[in-house]
Structure formats: structure tokens, C-alpha cells
XYZ file of C-alpha atoms in Angstrom:
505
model
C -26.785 19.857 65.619
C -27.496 22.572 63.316
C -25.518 25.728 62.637
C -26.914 29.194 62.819
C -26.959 29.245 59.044
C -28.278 26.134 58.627
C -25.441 24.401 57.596
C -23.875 20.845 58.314
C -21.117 20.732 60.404
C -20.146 17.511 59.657
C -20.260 18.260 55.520
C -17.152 20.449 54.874
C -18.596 22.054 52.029
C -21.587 23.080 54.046
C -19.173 24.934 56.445
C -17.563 26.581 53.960
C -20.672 28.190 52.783
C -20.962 26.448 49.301
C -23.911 25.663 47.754
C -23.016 22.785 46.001
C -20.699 19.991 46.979
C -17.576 18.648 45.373
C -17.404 15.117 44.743
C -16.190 12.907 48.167
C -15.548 9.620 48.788
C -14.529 7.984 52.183
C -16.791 7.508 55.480
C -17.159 10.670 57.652
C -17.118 10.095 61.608
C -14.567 9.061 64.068
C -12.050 6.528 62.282
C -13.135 7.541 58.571
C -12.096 9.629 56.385
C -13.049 11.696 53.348
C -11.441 12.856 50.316
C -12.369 15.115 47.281
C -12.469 13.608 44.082
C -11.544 15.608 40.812
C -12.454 14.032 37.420
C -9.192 13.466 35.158
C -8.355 16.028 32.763
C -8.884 15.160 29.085
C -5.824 13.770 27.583
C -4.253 14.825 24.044
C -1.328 13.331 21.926
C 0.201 15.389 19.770
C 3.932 15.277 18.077
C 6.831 17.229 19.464
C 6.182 20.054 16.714
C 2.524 20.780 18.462
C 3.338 20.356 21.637
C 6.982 22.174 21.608
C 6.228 23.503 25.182
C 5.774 20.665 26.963
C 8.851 18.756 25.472
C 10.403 16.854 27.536
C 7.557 15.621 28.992
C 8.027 14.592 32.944
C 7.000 11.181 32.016
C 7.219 8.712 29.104
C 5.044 6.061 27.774
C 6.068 2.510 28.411
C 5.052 1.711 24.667
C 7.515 1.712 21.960
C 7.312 4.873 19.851
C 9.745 4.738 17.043
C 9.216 3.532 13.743
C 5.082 2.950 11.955
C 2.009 3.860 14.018
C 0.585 0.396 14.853
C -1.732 1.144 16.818
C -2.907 1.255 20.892
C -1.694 -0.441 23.867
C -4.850 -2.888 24.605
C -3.510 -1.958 28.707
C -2.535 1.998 28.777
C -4.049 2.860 25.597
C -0.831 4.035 24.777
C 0.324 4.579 20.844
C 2.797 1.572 19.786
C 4.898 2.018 17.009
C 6.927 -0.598 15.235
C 7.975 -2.411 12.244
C 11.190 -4.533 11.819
C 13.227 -2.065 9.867
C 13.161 1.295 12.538
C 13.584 -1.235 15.207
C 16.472 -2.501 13.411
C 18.463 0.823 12.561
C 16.955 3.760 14.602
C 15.765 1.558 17.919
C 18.062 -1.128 17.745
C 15.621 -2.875 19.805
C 16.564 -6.146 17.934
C 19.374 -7.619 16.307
C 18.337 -9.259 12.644
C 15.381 -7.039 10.902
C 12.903 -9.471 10.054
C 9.199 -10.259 11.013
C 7.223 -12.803 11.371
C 3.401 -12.842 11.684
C 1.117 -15.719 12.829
C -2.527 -16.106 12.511
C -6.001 -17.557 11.828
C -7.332 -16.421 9.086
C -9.719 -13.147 9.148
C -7.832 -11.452 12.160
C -6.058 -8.835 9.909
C -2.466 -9.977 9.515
C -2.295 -8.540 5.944
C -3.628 -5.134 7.442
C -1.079 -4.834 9.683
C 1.256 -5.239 7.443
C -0.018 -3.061 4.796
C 0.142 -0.542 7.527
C 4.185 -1.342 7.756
C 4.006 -0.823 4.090
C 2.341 2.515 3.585
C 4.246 4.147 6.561
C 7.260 3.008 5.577
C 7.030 4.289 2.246
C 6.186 7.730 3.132
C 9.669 7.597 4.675
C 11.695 6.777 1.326
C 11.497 2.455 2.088
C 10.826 0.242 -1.120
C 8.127 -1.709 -0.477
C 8.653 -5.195 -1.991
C 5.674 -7.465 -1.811
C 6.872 -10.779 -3.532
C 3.809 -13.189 -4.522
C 0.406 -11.704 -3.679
C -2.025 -14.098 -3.269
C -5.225 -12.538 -3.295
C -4.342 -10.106 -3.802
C -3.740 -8.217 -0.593
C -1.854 -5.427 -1.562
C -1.890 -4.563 -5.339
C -4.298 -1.365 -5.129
C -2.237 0.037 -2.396
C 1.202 -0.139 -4.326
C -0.709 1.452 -7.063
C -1.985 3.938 -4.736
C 1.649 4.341 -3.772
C 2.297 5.087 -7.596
C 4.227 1.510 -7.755
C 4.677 -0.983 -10.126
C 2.590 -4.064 -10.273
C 3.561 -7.132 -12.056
C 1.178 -9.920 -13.331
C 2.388 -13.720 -13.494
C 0.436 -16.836 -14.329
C -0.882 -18.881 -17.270
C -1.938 -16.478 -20.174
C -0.787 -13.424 -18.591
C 2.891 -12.994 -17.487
C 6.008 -15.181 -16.827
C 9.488 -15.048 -15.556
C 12.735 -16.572 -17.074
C 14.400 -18.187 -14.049
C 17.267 -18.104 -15.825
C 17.679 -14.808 -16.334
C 19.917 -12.706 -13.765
C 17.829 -9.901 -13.842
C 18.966 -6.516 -12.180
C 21.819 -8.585 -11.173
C 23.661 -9.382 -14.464
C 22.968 -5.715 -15.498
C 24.664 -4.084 -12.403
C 27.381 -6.267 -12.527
C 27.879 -5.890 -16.436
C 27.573 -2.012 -14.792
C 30.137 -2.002 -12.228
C 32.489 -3.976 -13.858
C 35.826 -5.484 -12.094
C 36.390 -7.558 -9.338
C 33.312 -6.639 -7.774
C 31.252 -7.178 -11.183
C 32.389 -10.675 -11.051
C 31.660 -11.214 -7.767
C 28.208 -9.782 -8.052
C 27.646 -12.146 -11.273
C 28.757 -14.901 -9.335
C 26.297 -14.518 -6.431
C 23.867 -14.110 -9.802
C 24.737 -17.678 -10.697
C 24.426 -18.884 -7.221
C 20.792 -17.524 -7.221
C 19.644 -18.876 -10.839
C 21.044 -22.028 -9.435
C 19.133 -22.462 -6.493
C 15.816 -21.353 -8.350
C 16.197 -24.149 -10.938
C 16.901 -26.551 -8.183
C 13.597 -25.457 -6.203
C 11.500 -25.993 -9.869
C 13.400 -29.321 -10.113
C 12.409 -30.202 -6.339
C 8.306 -29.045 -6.667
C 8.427 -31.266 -9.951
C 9.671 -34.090 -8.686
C 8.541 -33.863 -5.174
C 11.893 -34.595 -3.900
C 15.285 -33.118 -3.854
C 17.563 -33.229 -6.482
C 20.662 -35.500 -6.167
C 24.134 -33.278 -5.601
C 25.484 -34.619 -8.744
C 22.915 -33.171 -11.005
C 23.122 -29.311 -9.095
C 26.573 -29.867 -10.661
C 25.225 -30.682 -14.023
C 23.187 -27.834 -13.730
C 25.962 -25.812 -12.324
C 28.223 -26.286 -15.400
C 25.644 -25.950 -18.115
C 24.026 -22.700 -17.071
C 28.184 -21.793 -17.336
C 28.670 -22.888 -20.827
C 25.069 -21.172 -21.809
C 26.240 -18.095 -20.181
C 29.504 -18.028 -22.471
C 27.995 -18.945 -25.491
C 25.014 -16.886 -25.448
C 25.759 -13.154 -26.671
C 24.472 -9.635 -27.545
C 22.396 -9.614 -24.434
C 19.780 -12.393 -25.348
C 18.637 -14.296 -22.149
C 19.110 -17.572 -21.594
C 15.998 -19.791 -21.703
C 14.528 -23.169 -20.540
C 14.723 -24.608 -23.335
C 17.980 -23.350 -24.054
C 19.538 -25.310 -20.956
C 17.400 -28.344 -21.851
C 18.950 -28.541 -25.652
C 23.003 -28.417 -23.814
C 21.493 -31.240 -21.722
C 20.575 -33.142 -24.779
C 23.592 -32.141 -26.882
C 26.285 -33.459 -23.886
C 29.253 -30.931 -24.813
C 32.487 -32.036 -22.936
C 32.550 -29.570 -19.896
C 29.252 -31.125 -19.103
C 30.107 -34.790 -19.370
C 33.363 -34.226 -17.288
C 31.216 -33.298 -14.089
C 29.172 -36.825 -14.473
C 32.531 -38.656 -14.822
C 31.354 -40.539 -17.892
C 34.625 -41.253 -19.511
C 33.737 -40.948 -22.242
C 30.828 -43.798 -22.542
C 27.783 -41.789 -23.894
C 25.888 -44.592 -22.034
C 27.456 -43.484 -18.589
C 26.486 -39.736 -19.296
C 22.540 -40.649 -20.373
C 22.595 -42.473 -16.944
C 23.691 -39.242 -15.441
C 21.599 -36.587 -17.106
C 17.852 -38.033 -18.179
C 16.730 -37.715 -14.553
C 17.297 -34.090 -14.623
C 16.769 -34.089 -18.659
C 12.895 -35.432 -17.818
C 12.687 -32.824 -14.662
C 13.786 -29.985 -16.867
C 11.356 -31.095 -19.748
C 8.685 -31.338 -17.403
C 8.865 -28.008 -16.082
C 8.061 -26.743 -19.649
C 5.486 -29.068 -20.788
C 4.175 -30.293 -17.278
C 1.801 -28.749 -14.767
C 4.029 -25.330 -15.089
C 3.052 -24.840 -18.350
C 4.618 -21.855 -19.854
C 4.975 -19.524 -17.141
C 8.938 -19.990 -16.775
C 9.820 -21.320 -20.303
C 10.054 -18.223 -22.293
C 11.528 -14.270 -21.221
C 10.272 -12.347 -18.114
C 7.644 -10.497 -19.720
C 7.844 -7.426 -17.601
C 11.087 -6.405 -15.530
C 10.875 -5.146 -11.877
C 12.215 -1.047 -12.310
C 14.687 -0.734 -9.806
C 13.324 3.287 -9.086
C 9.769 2.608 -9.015
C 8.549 3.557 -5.185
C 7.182 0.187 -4.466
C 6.232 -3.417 -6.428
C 3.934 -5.533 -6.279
C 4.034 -9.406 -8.277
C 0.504 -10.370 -8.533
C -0.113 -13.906 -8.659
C -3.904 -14.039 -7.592
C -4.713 -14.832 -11.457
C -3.168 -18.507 -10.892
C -5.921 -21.047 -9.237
C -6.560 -22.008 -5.772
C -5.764 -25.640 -6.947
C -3.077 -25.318 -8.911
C -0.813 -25.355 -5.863
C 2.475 -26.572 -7.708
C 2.598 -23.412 -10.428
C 1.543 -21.290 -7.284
C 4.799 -22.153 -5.307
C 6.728 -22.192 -8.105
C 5.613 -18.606 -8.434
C 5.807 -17.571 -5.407
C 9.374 -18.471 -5.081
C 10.359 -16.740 -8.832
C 9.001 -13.965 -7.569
C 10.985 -14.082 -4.162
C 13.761 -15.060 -6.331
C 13.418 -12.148 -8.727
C 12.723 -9.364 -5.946
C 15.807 -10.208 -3.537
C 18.270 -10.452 -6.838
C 16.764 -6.633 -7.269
C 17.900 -5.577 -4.066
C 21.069 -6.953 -3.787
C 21.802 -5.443 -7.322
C 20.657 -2.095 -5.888
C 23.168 -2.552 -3.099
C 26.081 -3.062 -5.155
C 25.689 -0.247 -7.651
C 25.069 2.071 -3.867
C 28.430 0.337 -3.049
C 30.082 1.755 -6.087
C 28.815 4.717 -6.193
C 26.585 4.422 -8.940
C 23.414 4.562 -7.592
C 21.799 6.404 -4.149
C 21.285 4.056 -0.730
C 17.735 2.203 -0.685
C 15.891 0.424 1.537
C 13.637 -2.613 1.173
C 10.691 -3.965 2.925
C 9.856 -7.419 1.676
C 6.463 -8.853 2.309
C 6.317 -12.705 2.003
C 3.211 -13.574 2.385
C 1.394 -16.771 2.635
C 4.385 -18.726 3.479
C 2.627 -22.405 4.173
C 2.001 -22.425 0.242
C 5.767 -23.582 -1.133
C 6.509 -25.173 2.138
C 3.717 -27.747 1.410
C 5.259 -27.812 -2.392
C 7.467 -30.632 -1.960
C 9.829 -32.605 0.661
C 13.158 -30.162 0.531
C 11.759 -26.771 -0.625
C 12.175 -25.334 2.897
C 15.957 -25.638 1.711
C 15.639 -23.546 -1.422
C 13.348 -21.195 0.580
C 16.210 -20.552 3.286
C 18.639 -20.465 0.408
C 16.676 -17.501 -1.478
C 16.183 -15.938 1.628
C 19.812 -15.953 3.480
C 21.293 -15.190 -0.540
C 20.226 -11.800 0.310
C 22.936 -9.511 1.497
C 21.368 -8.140 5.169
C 21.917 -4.658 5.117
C 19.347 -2.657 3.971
C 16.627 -5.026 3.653
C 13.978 -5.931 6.258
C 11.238 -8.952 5.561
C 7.632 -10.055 6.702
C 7.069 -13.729 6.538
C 3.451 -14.683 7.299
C 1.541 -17.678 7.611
C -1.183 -19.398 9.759
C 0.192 -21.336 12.405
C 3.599 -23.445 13.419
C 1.349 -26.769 12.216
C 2.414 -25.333 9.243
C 5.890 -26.502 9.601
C 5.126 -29.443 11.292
C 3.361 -31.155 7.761
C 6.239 -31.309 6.215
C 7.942 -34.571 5.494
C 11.634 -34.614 7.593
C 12.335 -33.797 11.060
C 14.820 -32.094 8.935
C 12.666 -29.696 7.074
C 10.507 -29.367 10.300
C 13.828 -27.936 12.261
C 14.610 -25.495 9.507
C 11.364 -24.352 8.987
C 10.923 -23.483 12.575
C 14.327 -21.580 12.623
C 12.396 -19.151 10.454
C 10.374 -18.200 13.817
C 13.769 -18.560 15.780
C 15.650 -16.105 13.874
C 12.928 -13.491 13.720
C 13.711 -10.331 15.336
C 10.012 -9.744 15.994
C 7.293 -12.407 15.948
C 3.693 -11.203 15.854
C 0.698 -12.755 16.711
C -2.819 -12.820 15.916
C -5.470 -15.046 17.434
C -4.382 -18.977 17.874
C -6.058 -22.048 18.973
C -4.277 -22.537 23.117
C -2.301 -25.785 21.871
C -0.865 -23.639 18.750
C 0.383 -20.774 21.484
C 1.965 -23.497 23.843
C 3.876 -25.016 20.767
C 5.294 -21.194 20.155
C 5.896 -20.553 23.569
C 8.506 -23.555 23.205
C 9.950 -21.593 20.541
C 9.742 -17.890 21.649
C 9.267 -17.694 25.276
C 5.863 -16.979 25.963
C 3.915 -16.514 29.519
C 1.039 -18.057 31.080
C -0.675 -14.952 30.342
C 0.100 -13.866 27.268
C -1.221 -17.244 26.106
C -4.648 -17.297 27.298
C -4.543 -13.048 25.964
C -4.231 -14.298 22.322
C -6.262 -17.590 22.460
C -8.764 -15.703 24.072
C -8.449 -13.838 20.515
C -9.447 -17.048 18.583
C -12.693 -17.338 19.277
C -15.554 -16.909 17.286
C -17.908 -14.091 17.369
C -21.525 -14.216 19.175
C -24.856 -14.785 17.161
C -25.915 -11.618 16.225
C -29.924 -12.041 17.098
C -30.600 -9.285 15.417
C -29.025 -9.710 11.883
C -25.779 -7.716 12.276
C -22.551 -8.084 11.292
C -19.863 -8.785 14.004
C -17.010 -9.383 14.398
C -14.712 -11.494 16.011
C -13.287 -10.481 18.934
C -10.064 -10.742 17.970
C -9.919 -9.569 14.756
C -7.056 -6.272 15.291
C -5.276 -7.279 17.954
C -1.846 -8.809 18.219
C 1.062 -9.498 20.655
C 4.144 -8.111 19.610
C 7.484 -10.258 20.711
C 10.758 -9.262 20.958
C 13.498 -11.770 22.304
C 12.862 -12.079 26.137
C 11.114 -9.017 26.599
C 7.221 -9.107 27.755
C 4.764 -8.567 25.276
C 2.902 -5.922 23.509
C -0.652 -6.193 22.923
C -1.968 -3.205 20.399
C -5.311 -3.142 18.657
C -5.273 -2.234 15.219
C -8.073 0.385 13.928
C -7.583 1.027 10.364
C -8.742 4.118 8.557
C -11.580 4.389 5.719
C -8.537 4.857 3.263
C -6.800 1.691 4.491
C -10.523 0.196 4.244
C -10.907 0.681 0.813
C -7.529 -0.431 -0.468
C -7.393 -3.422 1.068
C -10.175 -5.250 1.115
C -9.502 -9.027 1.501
C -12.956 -10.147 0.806
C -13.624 -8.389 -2.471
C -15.368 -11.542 -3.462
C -18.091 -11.493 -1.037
C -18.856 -7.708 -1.513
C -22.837 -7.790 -2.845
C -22.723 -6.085 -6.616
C -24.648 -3.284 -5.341
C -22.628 -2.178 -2.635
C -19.503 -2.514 -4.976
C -21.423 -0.170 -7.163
C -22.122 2.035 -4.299
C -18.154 2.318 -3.681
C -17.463 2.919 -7.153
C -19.666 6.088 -7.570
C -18.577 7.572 -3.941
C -14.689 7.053 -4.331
């Protein structure tokens, strides 16, 4: 049947007299059903300021949005923002402002990081990285106008025995609370000798001898004036001289035989630190000084070898050492009222290095790390996998080491092997689902027949874990900027195209 104008009847549009149809879906005809189809509109994001009004919108996103720009939801497509210290203070989305990121190499855990870093700068954070490897994130600090410090053989050092930013605020502040900052000083020197002693050695040290140590870095401290440091050697010489508040604390009475028994094992540690596989790195005065106002710093260790894994974990942890004595200084000159409020963001990368030092340094690592006072002061650890943890020696160190992941506020993945994501599910509560998600993120990438790079398909994504909460999966794109500071495979870059980047940038 055909209508006088030669339209359809059984096309709606036809009836209407249009010439051309809207899209329909649906089956026509007795039982069916049609409906029109409009395309969806293009969607915008915008901040609050651009889009004034639309504010409040009708309906939110069910991605965080507080804190750095990470990246998108890989679901909704959603922005997620995040980073331990806004969800600690502003969000209060978790309870103890700390990260910790897992990964296989080449999936961009350092990028996401260095995003943390450069967007929490721009709000007023220090930026701490303590120990960069590579280095990851040296041109960025300087970008940021920061401060970066050189250690290793040759070019830089730091005198573990020196209190640092510590013994000046407290020499600052003065009174009761002076003392009790110097005495957390002491506490921190002490614990950094004992974590030399243990790489050294390759054991712990015996409690007696942290007493030893205990007392003589006391005695150096009142002996040495006019604001010279106490060295290495300085501590060694007490050792060998045996003055009598040292030989009361190894119970010697008075036999000078009883006292050698006492001391030489940590004598022949202490020696060995400055003629041994350290070399000179910790024996003489910190050759440059963190500067409690620069905007961010950065301790370069990339100069030390791949190899030379014992002066590389001793460094790291001097440096972790050194960094978290600045902060807590900085605190308590804000608590007196000497100095303004600041905020830290500590990046400790590379964390598998001094775990693998020697049998007890996860101790000295927790000790460093809990020495800290909490407020104002949020970390990234980062390292491969939980196998990490499981190669060292005691079920003891193994426990602790894995409380590292336990106490983490947020624990972010990259891609890992299925077995590696089952062991942290044990740990942090992970489903079914969001297991095969990120081992599906391990794989390799496809042969490229035709020559191209490619990459792998999981390089920019994580999972983002908070407590019991389900899990956020973001993909990372980094910007040209971001690009060309960091740069983890400098190395590989063909001299031409380096000299390509040079002359464009």
C-alpha cells in the first residue's frame, strides 16, 4: 500500500513528510518495535572555573578526583587523581600516607611517580627523591629549580656521623626540645652506623657493640668542639684508645684483655668501612649539604656501578638517612616557630637493592624509615615484585619486609607475572579479576613485522589499591615535557637522535 504522496506508511518518517530518515533501530510490524537513535553529544572536562555554570553537576564521576592528575579510568575513561599525600590530608581516603609501587621493569613505575612529583610541587610539596639510581629523576628536580646532590667514589660523600640539619636546628631551638631533637639525632647516626656495620659484615651486629657504639659517638660528641664534625676515623681512634666510659659498657673490669675481646669485632667492621669495598665515600665530611629551602632534591647515585652493590646500598640508605633527618629538622624549627610548615614527598626508589645488602638490613631500613616523625611527610617505596622480600635470609626479615606492603596506605601496581599477583592478593586483598587485569599487563609485546617499535601492552597502566576498596585501573599518557625529562633509557638513545633532541629543545 502506497500513499497518495508516495510515501511509506509503515516508515514514520515517510509519513511525516521528511526526506531523510533519522536513525532507527528495532523491528517494525506487529510485536516489534522501533526507536530513534541520537548519536551522543561530545563530551568536555573542564575545571569548576570554566565550567562555573554547570557546577554542581547532576552527576559525579565514580573516579577519585582530588589530589595529582594520574591519568584515565581504563573502564569510564574517567580522570583519576591521586597520590598518597592529598589522599592523606584533603581526601582522607586512607589512614598512613605512604605508597607503594610494584612492577616489571619497563612499565613506567618511575613515570608515575615523577608525575606525583611534579604536581605536587606546583602545590608548595618538597619533593625528596633519596638515592636515584639511574637516574630517574635528576633533570626534572633541576627543571623544578632543585638541588641535586652527587655521591660515589671520586665525586661526593656523606659523613654518617654527622647530624646534619638535625644538630643545627636543635643547636637552633635550644631547650628541652633542642635536646630532645639532638637525641632523636643520635638515635639516627646510630642506626646508620649499625646498617654500614651490618652490609660489611653481612650480618647483624651483636647488641653489645650498638652499645659500644652508642657511648663512643657520646664521648666524640662532647669532646669535639667549634662545630667540626665528627668523622670515621674519629670514632675508630676512641675505639682504639679505650677511654673509661667506653670500657664500662663492655664490663671489662678493668682487664685491657677483656675490653680487646669486646671491641676488635666492631674495631675491624669500622676499619673496614674506610679501607674496604666503601672506599672513601663515608670516611671524610658530607661534601655538599641538602638546603633545607631549596624546592626539591635530588641525591644522585647513578655514578656508583651496577656491580658494586655493597657501596650502592650503603648509599642508598645515607641518603635515606640524610633526607628524613632534613625533614624532621624542618618540623621542629615549624614547631617552634622558627621556620614556615613544609611538606615532603619522599621517593625511595629501587627498594630490592639494600634489602639484598645483607641478612638484617630490612631492620635498619624500617628503623630509618619509622625514625621519621609522620606528619607532614608522605613516601613512595618501589621495587619489582614481593620475590623481592622473599630472598632474604630469615622468615624474620621476610615478615618485616612484607609489612612494608601491609602498612601502605596505597599499593600500586604495574604489570606482574599471575603467581606474583596471587602472592599480593594474600597480602592486600585482591579479586579474581583484578588479577588476570594486571597479569594480562605482563606480557610481552607482538613482533612488529614491519620494523616498528611497540610497545608492551602494559606499559602505563596500573591498579590503584586502597584497603578493601575495589580497584582503580588508570592508564598513564605522559606529555612530550614529561618525555624529555625522564627518559629511563638514555643509554640506548642512537647519537644522532640525541643530537636531534639537543638542537630542537
Amino acid at each position: 500500500m502506497t500513499r497518495k504522496n508516495g510515501s511509506d506508511p509503515k516508515q514514520p518518517w515517510a509519513a511525516a513528510g521528511n526526506t531523510q530518515p533519522h536513525a532507527v533501530r528495532g523491528w517494525s510490524g506487529r510485536g516489534g518495535g522501533q526507536v530513534g537513535y541520537l548519536s551522543p553529544p561530545t563530551m568536555w572536562r573542564a575545571t569548576t572555573v570554566q565550567a562555573c555554570g554547570l557546577w554542581p553537576f547532576a552527576a559525579g564521576s565514580g573516579a577519585p578526583m582530588t589530589g595529582v592528575p594520574l591519568g584515565q579510568h581504563l573502564m569510564t575513561g574517567a580522570t583519576v587523581c591521586g597520590d598518597p599525600l592529598t589522599w592523606f590530608t584533603r581526601a582522607r581516603y586512607i589512614s598512613n600516607p605512604s605508597l607503594f609501587m610494584l612492577g616489571m621493569p619497563g612499565l613506567g613505575k618511575s613515570t608515575l611517580v615523577n608525575r606525583m612529583l611534579i604536581g605536587l610541587a606546583a602545590t608548595g610539596v618538597v619533593p625528596l627523591v633519596l638515592g636515584d639510581l639511574k637516574p630517574d629523576y635528576a633533570d626534572t628536580v633541576r627543571a623544578l629549580g632543585g638541588q641535586v646532590i652527587s655521591i660515589g667514589r671520586g665525586t661526593g660523600g656523606i659523613n654518617v656521623l654527622d647530624p646534619g640539619a638535625m644538630g643545627q636546628a636543635a643547636a637552633r631551638i635550644g631547650g628541652e626540645a633542642g635536646r630532645a631533637l639532638l637525641a632523636e639525632a643520635h638515635g639516627r647516626v646510630l642506626n646508620m652506623v649499625a646498617a654500614l656495620v651490618t652490609i660489611v659484615r653481612g650480618r647483624p651486629m651483636d647488641d653489645h657493640e650498638q652499645s659500644v657504639l652508642s657511648a663512643a659517638l657520646h664521648l666524640l660528641r662532647e669532646r669535639t668542639s667549634g662545630g667540626r664534625p665528627v668523622l670515621l676515623p674519629d670514632l675508630v681512634a676512641v675505639l682504639a684508645e679505650g677511654p673509661d666510659r667506653v670500657r664500662a659498657v663492655t664490663l671489662d673490669r678493668g682487664e685491657t684483655a677483656r675490653y680487646r675481646d669486646a671491641v676488635d669485632p666492631l674495631h675491624r667492621s669500622l676499619v673496614g668501612l674506610l679501607d674496604g669495598p666503601l672506599g672513601s665515600t663515608f670516611a671524610s665530611a658530607t661534601s655538599t649539604r641538602i638546603d633545607p629551602a631549596a624546592p626539591a632534591v635530588c641525591i644522585d647515585i647513578s655514578r656508583i656501578g651496577e656491580s658494586d652493590t655493597q657501596l650502592t646500598a650503603a648509599a642508598m640508605l645515607a641518603a635515606w638517612s640524610d633526607g628524613l633527618g632534613t625533614v624532621a629538622a624542618s618540623h621542629a624549627l615549624a614547631d617552634a616557630g622558627l621556620a614556615p610548615r613544609r611538606w615532603y614527598f619522599t621517593v625511595l626508589d629501587e627498594l630490592w637493592r639494600p634489602l639484598r645488602a645483607a641478612t638484617g638490613i630490612v631492620d635498619r631500613i624500617d628503623a630509618l624509615t619509622r625514625l621519621n616523625r609522620s606528619l607532614g611527610l608522605a613516601d613512595a617505596k618501589i621495587t619489582h615484585t614481593l620475590k623481592d622480600a622473599e630472598a632474604l635470609g630469615s622468615e624474620a626479615d621476610k615478615a618485616k619486609a612484607r609489612g612494608f606492603v601491609e602498612r601502605a596506605g596505597m599499593v600500586v601496581c604495574a604489570g606482574l607475572p599471575r603467581t606474583e599477583m596471587e602472592e599480593l592478593g594474600r597480602v592486600v586483598g585482591l579479586s579474581e579479576r583484578e588479577i588476570s587485569l594486571v597479569s594480562s599487563w605482563s606480557s610481552p609485546p607482538g613482533w612488529a613485522s614491519a620494523g616498528d617499535h611497540e610497545e608492551p601492552p602494559g606499559r602505563g597502566k596500573f591498579l590503584i589499591k586502597v584497603g578493601g576498596r575495589p580497584g582503580i585501573p588508570i592508564r598513564v599518557a605522559i606529555t612530550d615535557a614529561e618525555r624529555h625529562l625522564h627518559d629511563t633509557n638514555t643509554r640506548w638513545t642512537p647519537a644522532r637522535t640525541a643530537r636531534h633532541d639537543e638542537g630542537t629543545h
